[in-house]
XYZ file of C-alpha atoms in Angstrom:
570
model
C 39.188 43.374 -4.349
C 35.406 42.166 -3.545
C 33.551 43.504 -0.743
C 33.812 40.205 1.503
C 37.690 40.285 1.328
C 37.910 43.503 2.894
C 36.028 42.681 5.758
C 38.938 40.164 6.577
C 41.513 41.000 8.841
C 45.161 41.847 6.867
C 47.381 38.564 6.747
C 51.098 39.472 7.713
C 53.748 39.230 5.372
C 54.958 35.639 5.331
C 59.053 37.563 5.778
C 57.638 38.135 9.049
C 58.121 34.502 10.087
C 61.120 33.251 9.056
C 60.458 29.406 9.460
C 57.163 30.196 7.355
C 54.639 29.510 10.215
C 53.545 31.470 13.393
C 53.263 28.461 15.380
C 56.701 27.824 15.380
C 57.853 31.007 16.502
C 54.858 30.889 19.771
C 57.534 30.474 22.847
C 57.346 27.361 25.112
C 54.692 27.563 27.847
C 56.560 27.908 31.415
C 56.237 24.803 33.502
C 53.332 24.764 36.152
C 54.182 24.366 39.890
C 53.467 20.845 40.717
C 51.874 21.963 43.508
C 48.642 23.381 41.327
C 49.039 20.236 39.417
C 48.152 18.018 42.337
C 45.409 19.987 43.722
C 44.022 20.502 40.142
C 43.778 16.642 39.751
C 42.247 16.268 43.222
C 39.187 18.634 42.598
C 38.170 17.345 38.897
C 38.833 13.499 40.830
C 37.270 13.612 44.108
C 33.466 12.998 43.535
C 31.396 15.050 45.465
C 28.954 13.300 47.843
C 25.670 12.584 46.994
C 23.135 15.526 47.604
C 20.408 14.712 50.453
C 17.084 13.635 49.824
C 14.924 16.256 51.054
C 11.799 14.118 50.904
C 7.977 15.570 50.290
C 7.632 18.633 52.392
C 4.700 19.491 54.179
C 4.893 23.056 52.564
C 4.365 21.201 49.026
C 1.861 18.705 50.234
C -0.620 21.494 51.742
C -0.349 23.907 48.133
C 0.167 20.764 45.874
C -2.839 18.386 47.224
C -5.653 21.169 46.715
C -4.440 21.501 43.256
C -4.784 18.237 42.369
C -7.407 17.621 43.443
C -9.039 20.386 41.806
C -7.637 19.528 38.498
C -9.345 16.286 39.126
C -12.545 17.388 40.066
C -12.559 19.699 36.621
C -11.467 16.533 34.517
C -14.911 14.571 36.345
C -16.715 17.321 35.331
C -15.421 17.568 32.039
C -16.126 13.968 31.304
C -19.178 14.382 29.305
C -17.753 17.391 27.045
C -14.988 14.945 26.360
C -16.500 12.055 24.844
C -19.321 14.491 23.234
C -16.609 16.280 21.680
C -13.762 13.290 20.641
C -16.337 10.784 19.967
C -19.726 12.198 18.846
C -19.628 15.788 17.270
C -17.824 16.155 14.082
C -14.261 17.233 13.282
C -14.645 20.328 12.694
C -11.468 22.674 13.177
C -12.834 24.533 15.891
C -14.380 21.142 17.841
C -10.163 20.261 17.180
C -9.349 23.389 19.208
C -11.872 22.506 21.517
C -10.150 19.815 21.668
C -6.704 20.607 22.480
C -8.118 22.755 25.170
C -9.385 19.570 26.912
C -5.650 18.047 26.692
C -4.765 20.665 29.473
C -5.711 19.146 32.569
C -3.959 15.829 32.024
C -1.200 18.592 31.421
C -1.310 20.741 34.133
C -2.295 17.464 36.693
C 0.932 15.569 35.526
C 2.767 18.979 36.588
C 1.361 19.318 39.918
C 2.588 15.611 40.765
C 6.129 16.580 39.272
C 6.300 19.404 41.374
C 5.339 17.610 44.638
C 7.864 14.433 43.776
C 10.813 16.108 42.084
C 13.373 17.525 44.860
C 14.343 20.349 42.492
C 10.996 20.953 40.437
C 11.228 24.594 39.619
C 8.553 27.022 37.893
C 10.147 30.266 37.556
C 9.016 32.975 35.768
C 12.105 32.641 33.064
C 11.413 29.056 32.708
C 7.714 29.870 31.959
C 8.344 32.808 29.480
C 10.656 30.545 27.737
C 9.314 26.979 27.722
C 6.097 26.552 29.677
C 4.053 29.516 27.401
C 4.938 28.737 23.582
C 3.760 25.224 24.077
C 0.402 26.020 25.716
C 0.245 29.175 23.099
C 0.877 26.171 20.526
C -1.403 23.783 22.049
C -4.421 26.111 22.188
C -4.001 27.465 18.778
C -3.167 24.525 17.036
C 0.406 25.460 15.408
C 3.433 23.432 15.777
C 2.720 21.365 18.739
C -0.429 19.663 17.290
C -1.085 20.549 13.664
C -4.811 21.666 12.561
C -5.344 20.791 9.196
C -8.246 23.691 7.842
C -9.134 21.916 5.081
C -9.841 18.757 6.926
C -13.844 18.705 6.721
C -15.448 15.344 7.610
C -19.189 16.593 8.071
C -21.179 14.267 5.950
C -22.655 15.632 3.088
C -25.191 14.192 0.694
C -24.577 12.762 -2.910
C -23.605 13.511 -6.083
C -20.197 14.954 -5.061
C -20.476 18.569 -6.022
C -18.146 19.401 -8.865
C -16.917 22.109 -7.138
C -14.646 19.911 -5.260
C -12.437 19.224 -8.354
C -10.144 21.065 -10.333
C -10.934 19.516 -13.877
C -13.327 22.416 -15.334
C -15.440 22.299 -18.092
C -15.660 18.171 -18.817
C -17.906 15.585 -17.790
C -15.129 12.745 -16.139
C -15.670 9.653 -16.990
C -12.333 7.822 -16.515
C -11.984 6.725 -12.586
C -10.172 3.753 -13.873
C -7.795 5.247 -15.057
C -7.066 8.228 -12.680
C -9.267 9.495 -10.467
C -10.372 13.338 -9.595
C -8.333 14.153 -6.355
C -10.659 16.406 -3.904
C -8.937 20.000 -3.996
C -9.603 19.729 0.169
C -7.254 16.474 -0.288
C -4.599 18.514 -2.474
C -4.930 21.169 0.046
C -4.526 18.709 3.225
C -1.524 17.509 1.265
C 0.205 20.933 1.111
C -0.536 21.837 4.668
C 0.970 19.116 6.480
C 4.123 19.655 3.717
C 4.145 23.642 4.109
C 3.855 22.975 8.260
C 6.832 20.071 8.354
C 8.889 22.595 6.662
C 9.040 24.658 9.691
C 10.928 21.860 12.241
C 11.727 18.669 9.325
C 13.618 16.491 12.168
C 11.425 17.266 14.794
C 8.036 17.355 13.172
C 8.998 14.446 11.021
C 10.163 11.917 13.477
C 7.564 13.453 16.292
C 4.154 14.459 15.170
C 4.110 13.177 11.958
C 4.595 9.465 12.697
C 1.738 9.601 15.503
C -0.188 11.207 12.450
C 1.133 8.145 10.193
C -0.420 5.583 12.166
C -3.391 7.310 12.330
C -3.759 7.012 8.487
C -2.815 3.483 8.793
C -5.341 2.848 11.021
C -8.433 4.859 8.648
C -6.803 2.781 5.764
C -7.526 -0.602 7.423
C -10.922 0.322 8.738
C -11.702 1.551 5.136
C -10.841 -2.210 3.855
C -12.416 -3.935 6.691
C -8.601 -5.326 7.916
C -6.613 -5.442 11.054
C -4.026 -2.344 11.629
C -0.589 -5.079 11.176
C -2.625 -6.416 8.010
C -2.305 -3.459 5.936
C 0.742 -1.415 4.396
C 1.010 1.699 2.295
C 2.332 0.793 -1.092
C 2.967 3.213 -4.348
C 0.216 0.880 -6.456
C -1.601 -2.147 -7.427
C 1.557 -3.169 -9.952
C 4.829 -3.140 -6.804
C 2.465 -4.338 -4.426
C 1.761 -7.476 -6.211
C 5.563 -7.735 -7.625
C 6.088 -7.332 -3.750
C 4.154 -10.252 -2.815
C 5.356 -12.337 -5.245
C 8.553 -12.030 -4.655
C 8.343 -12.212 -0.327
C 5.819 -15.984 -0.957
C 9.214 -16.708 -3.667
C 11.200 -15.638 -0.769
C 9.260 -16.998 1.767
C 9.375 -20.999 0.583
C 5.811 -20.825 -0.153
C 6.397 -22.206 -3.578
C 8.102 -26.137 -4.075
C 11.737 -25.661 -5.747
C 10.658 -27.948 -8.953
C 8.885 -24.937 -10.032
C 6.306 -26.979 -11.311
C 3.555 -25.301 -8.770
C 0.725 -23.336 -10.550
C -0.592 -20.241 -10.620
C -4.537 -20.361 -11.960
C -5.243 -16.765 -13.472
C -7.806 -15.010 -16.144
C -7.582 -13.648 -19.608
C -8.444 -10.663 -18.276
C -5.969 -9.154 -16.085
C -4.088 -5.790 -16.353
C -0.667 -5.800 -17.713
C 0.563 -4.130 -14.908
C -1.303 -7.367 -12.353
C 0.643 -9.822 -14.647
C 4.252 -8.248 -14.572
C 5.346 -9.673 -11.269
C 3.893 -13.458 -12.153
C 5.604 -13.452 -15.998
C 8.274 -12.601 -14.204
C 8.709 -15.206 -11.791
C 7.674 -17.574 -14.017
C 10.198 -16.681 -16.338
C 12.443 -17.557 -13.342
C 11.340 -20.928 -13.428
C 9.448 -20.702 -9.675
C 6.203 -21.663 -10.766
C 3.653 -22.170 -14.054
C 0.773 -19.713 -14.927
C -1.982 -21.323 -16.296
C -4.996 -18.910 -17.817
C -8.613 -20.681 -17.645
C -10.696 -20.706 -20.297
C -14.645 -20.348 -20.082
C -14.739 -16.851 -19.071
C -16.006 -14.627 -22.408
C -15.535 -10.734 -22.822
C -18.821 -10.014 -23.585
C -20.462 -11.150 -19.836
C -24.203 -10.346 -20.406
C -24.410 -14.488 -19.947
C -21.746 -15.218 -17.086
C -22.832 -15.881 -13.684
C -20.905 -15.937 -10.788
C -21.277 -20.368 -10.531
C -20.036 -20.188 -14.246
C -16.670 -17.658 -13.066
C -16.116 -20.400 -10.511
C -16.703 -23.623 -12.498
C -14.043 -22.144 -15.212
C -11.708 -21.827 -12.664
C -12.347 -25.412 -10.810
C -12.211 -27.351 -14.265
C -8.800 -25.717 -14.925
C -7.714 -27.373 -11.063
C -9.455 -30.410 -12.496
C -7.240 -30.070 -15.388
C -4.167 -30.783 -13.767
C -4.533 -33.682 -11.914
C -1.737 -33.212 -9.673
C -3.387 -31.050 -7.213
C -0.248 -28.196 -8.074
C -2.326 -25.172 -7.550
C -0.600 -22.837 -5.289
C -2.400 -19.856 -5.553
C -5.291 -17.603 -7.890
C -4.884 -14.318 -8.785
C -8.076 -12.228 -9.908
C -9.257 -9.268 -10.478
C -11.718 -8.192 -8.192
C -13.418 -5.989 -10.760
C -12.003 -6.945 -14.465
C -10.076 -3.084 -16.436
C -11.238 -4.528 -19.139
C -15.509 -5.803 -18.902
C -16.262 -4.050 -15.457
C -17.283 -7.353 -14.184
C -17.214 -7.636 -10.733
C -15.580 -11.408 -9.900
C -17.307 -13.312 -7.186
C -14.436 -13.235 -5.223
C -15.305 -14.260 -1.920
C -16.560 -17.966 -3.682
C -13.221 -17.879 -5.492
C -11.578 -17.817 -1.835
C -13.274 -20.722 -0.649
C -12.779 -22.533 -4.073
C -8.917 -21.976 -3.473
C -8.667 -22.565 0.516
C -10.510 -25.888 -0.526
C -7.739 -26.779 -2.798
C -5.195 -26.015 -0.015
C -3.910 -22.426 -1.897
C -4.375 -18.967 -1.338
C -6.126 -16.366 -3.423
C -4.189 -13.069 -4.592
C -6.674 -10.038 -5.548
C -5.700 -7.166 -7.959
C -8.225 -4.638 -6.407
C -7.496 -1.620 -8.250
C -10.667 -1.024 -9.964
C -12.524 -1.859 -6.996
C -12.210 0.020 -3.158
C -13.633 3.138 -3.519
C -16.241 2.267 -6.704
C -17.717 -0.382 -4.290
C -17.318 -1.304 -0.677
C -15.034 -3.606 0.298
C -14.328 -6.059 3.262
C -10.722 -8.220 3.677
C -12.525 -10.458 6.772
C -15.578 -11.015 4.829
C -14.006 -10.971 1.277
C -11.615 -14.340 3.120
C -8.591 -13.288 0.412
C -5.454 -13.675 1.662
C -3.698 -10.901 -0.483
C -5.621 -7.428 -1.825
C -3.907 -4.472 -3.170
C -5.776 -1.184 -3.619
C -4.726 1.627 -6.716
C -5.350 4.285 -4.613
C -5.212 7.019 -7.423
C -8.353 5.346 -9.506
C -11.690 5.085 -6.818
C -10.080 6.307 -3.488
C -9.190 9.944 -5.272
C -6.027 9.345 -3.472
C -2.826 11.511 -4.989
C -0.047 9.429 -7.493
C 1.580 7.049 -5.813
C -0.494 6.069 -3.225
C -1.865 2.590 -2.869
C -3.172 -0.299 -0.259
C -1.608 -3.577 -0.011
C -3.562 -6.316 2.431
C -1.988 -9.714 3.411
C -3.883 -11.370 5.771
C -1.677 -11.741 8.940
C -1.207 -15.742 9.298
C 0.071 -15.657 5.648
C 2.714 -12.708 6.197
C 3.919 -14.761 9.530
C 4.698 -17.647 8.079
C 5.346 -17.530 4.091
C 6.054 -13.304 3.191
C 9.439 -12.606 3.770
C 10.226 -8.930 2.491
C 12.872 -6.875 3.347
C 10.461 -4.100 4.433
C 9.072 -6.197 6.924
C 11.329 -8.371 8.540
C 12.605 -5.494 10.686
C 9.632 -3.476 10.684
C 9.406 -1.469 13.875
C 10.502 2.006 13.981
C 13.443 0.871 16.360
C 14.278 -1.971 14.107
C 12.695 -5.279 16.104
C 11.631 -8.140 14.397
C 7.569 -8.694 13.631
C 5.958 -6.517 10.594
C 4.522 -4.003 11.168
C 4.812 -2.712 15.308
C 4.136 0.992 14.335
C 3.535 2.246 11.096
C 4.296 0.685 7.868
C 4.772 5.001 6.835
C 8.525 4.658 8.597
C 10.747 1.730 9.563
C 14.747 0.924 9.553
C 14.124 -1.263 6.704
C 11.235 0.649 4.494
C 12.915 4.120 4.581
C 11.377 7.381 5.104
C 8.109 7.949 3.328
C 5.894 11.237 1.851
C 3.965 12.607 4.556
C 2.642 14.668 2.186
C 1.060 11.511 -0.083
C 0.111 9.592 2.565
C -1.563 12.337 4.149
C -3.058 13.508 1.432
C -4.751 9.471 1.279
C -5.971 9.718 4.297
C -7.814 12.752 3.794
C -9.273 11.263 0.662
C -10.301 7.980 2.691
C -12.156 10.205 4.556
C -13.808 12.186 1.887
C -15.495 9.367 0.407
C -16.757 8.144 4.343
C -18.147 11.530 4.294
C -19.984 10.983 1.503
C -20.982 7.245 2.587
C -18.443 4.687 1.949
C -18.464 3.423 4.914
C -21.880 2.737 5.196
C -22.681 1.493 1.587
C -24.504 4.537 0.296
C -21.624 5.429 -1.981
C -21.839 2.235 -3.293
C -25.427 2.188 -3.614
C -25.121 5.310 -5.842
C -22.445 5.137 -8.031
C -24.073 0.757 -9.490
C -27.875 3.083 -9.414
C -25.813 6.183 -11.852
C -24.209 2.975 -13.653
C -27.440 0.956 -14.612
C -29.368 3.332 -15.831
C -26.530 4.480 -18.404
C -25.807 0.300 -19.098
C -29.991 0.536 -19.787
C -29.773 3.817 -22.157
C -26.531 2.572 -24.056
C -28.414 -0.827 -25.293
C -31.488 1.334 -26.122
C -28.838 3.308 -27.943
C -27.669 0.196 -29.797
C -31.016 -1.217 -30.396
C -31.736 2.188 -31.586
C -28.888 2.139 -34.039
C -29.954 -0.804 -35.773
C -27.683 -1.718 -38.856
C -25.617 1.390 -38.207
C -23.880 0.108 -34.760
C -21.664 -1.759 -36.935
C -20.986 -4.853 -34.803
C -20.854 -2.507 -31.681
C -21.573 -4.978 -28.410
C -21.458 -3.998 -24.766
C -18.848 -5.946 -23.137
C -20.001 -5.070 -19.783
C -22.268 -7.502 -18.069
C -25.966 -6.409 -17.083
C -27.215 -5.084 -13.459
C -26.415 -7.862 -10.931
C -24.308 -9.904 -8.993
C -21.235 -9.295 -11.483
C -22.249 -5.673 -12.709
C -19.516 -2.715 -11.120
C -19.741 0.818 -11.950
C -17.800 0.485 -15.127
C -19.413 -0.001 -18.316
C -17.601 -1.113 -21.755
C -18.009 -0.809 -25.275
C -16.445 -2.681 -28.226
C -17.511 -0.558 -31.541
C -17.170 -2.832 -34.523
C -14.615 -2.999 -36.865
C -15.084 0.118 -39.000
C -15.099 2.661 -36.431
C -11.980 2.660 -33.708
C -11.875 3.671 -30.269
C -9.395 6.016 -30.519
C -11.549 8.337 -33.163
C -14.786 7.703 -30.479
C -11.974 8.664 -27.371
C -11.546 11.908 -29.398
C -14.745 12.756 -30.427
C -16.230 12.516 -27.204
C -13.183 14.695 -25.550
C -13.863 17.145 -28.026
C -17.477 16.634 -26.754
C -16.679 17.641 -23.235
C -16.579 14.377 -21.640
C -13.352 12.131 -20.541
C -13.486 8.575 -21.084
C -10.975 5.529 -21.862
C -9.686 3.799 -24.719
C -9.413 0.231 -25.065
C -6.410 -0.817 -26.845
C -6.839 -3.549 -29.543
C -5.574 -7.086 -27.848
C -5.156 -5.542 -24.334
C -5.559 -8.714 -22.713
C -5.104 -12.120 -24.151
C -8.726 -12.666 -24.552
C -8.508 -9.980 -27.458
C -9.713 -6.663 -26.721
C -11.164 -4.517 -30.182
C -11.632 -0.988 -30.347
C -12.809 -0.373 -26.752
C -14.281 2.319 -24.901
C -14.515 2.458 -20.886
C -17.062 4.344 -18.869
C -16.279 4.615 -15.150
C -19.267 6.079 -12.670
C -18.399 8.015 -9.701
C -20.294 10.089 -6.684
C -19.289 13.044 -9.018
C -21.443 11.803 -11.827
C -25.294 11.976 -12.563
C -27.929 10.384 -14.448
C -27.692 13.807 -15.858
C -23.986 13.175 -17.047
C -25.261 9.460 -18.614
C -27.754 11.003 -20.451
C -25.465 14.001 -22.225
C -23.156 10.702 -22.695
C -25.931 8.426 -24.597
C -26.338 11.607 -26.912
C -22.972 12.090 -27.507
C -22.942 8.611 -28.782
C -25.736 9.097 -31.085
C -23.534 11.637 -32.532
C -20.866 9.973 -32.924
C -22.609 6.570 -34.238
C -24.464 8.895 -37.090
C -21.593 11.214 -38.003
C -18.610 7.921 -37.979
């Protein structure tokens, strides 16, 4: 017999009760006098009259009014540390326990006021040790009641991004299109706010969390120049836009004939054109691809982007165009698409303009307001350095009220109400619960690049200065090569207007991007391959170069003679 059945108490023979059950041998419970009875039901019915109001005494008034008014002479005095130290200094972990130190007197004043209103307001010394103390010990030490993230560093720091920062060892990474390097502080941030939910899940979830939650949401629309009910977290560039397709399908925006177009480019990511094959397929509306707009783009301009696209509107006749969806900056050439003309080209033509931006927030700065799109989603794993799964979808708010009807939205609040987006777009009846620890984990990544100037351009600024002077060495390269680049072109287009900071190569026909991808990895240096026909425009033997604040005129340089290499050894 085990060790856990001997701690169990022996079970009695079942001969000891003859009709096989104890219950049926427990004698009938004697009758109670009805006497009890009556006076039992009396005292449970009879409510008991309602206790006296023993008003404000004087006793409270004379220890209670010097108090508070002490507490409010320290918050007048405190004024200037405040707004020094939540709006100037930066947020440092010790400023954020400075910090939660300041949150005391607002504390301690709402007490004194409880204690002089409430009738029965008690402070006892068991009430302290048990309630009153762990939250203040939390408070001031930043555990559990407010979580401290350590690795949450926003003191801005100069350019390149130090390597250090990264986890990939040993190669020069040259493949932010693809997947960007994720900050180890960001990986980090991501654990901690995991590892500290772990301690409470219900509470911390549904309680700290979601305050934290809308505090991402609000750093995400600031860092794509939107309004807070504008923007929603999203797992990518490719559901967001199969989202949005299907809530304007849902939403009446297109006319039942299905004979409403859709103007796109040649260009566009497999993943961008899912959702609108898809649809079309369903018969809701036509996609029609404009011509004009060539893969190698040393000779486009932005007028010439915009005159392909207003000669296909032309084309029609009908004045069917519904909407144009774009690229902001093309996976294939790099070319950044003058999309803010292309917004004014469609709102002219009465139709709205959808913008896959996954190659762009984060490379270069970006602006919804100023931009004028209507629809923008963000691949937040490529230029933000954002974990997997994490992405940015922007519908401009007049467009969501009226034509987006999604699931996730029409019941968006956290307490179910109608209107998208009250609270947080992290949790709602309708979206589901959501990873604190992704989301989170963007957040801190948003911030990373601000502290390294996003926000004011300077990221920007160096990662198109890094890019152009590798776009300058790789045609010296080719004009270097002579005979021997076989047919190799740069697909990219030149500094300007149109230039982003990814540069492409098509290599000719004898040597294929997939032997260049793995000579330069066995090189030391990570870039992409460009699959043959990729796009309809016809894609051949492709290599992609994508420039980052962790990359250096030093890294283009080692990258230009890796290519010699390659181009004299293939």
């Amino acid at each position: 017999m085990s060790d856990a059945a001997n701690l169990l108490p022996p079970v009695p023979p079942q001969e000891d009760f003859p009709n096989g059950d104890l219950e049926s041998q427990r004698p009938p419970l004697p009758a109670a006098p009805l006497s009890i009875i009556s006076k039992t039901v009396a005292k449970v019915t009879t409510p008991k009259p309602p206790p006296k109001s023993k008003g404000i005494s004087s006793l409270k008034l004379a220890v209670g009014a010097p108090i508070i008014g002490m507490i409010i002479l320290i918050m007048t005095l405190l004024t200037p540390v405040v707004i020094l130290v939540f709006c100037v200094v930066p947020k440092t972990v010790f400023i954020k326990k400075i910090q939660n130190l300041l949150k005391l007197p607002p504390v301690f004043l709402g007490s004194a006021v409880a204690a002089i209103l409430c009738d029965k307001f008690s402070l006892d010394i068991s009430y302290l040790q048990s309630s009153i103390l762990p939250k203040l010990t939390n408070l001031l030490d930043g555990s559990n009641a407010n979580f401290v993230d350590p690795d949450a560093d926003d003191t801005p720091k100069n350019l390149p991004m130090p390597i250090s920062d990264f986890g990939v060892a040993n190669k020069n990474y040259l493949n932010t299109g693809t997947l960007g390097m994720v900050p180890l502080s960001t990986v980090k941030s991501s654990l901690n706010i995991w590892t500290y939910c772990q301690t409470d899940p219900m509470n911390t979830y549904f309680g700290l969390v979601m305050g934290m939650m809308s505090g991402a949401q609000t750093i995400a629309a600031k860092y794509l120049g939107a309004d807070y009910n504008e923007v929603t977290f999203q797992a990518s560039s490719t559901k967001s836009l199969n989202l949005v397709w299907s809530g304007l399908n849902n939403g009446g925006y297109f006319n039942s004939d299905g004979q409403d177009i859709v103007l796109t480019s040649k260009q566009e990511h497999e993943g961008g054109l899912s959702g609108l094959e898809f649809f079309e397929k369903l018969g809701k509306f036509r996609i029609v691809k404009v011509d004009g707009i060539d893969l190698v783009s040393k000779d486009l301009t932005a007028d010439s982007i915009v005159a392909s696209y207003e000669a296909a509107i032309d084309d029609d006749g009908e004045n069917r165009i519904k909407a144009i969806f774009t690229s902001h900056v093309s996976c294939i050439t790099g070319c950044k698409n003058p999309v803010k003309k292309l917004a004014k080209l469609a709102h002219d033509y009465g139709a709205i303009l959808v913008v896959d931006g996954a190659q762009s927030a984060g490379a270069i700065k970006v602006d919804m307001h100023d931009l004028d799109v209507d629809v923008y989603t963000v691949s937040a794993q490529k230029w933000t350095l954002a974990p997997t799964g994490t992405g940015l979808l922007y519908v401009r708010k007049s467009l969501s009220d009226k034509f987006m009807k999604v699931i996730e939205w029409n019941e968006g609040g956290a307490e179910g109400e109608p209107g998208p987006l009250s609270l947080s777009s992290f949790y709602t009846h309708s979206n589901g619960t959501n990873s604190e620890a992704l989301i989170y984990g963007l957040s801190r990544s948003i911030m990373y690049l601000n502290k390294y100037g996003y926000a004011t351009g300077a990221l920007e600024e160096y990662n198109m200065k890094t890019r152009n002077f590798f776009y300058s060495k790789l045609c010296a390269l080719l004009d270097e090569l002579g005979d021997k680049r076989d047919g190799a072109v740069v697909y990219s287009p030149p500094p300007g207007e149109l230039a982003s900071p990814m540069v492409s190569l098509k290599l000719g026909d004898k040597r294929k991007g997939i032997m260049c991808h793995s000579f330069m990895y066995g090189e030391n240096f990570v870039v992409k391959v460009m699959k043959d026909n990729q796009c309809d425009s016809g894609v051949e033997n492709g290599i992609r170069f994508s420039f980052h604040g962790y990359n250096t005129e030093a890294d283009a340089v080692a990258v230009i003679d890796a290519l010699r290499r390659f181009f004299t050894q293939h």
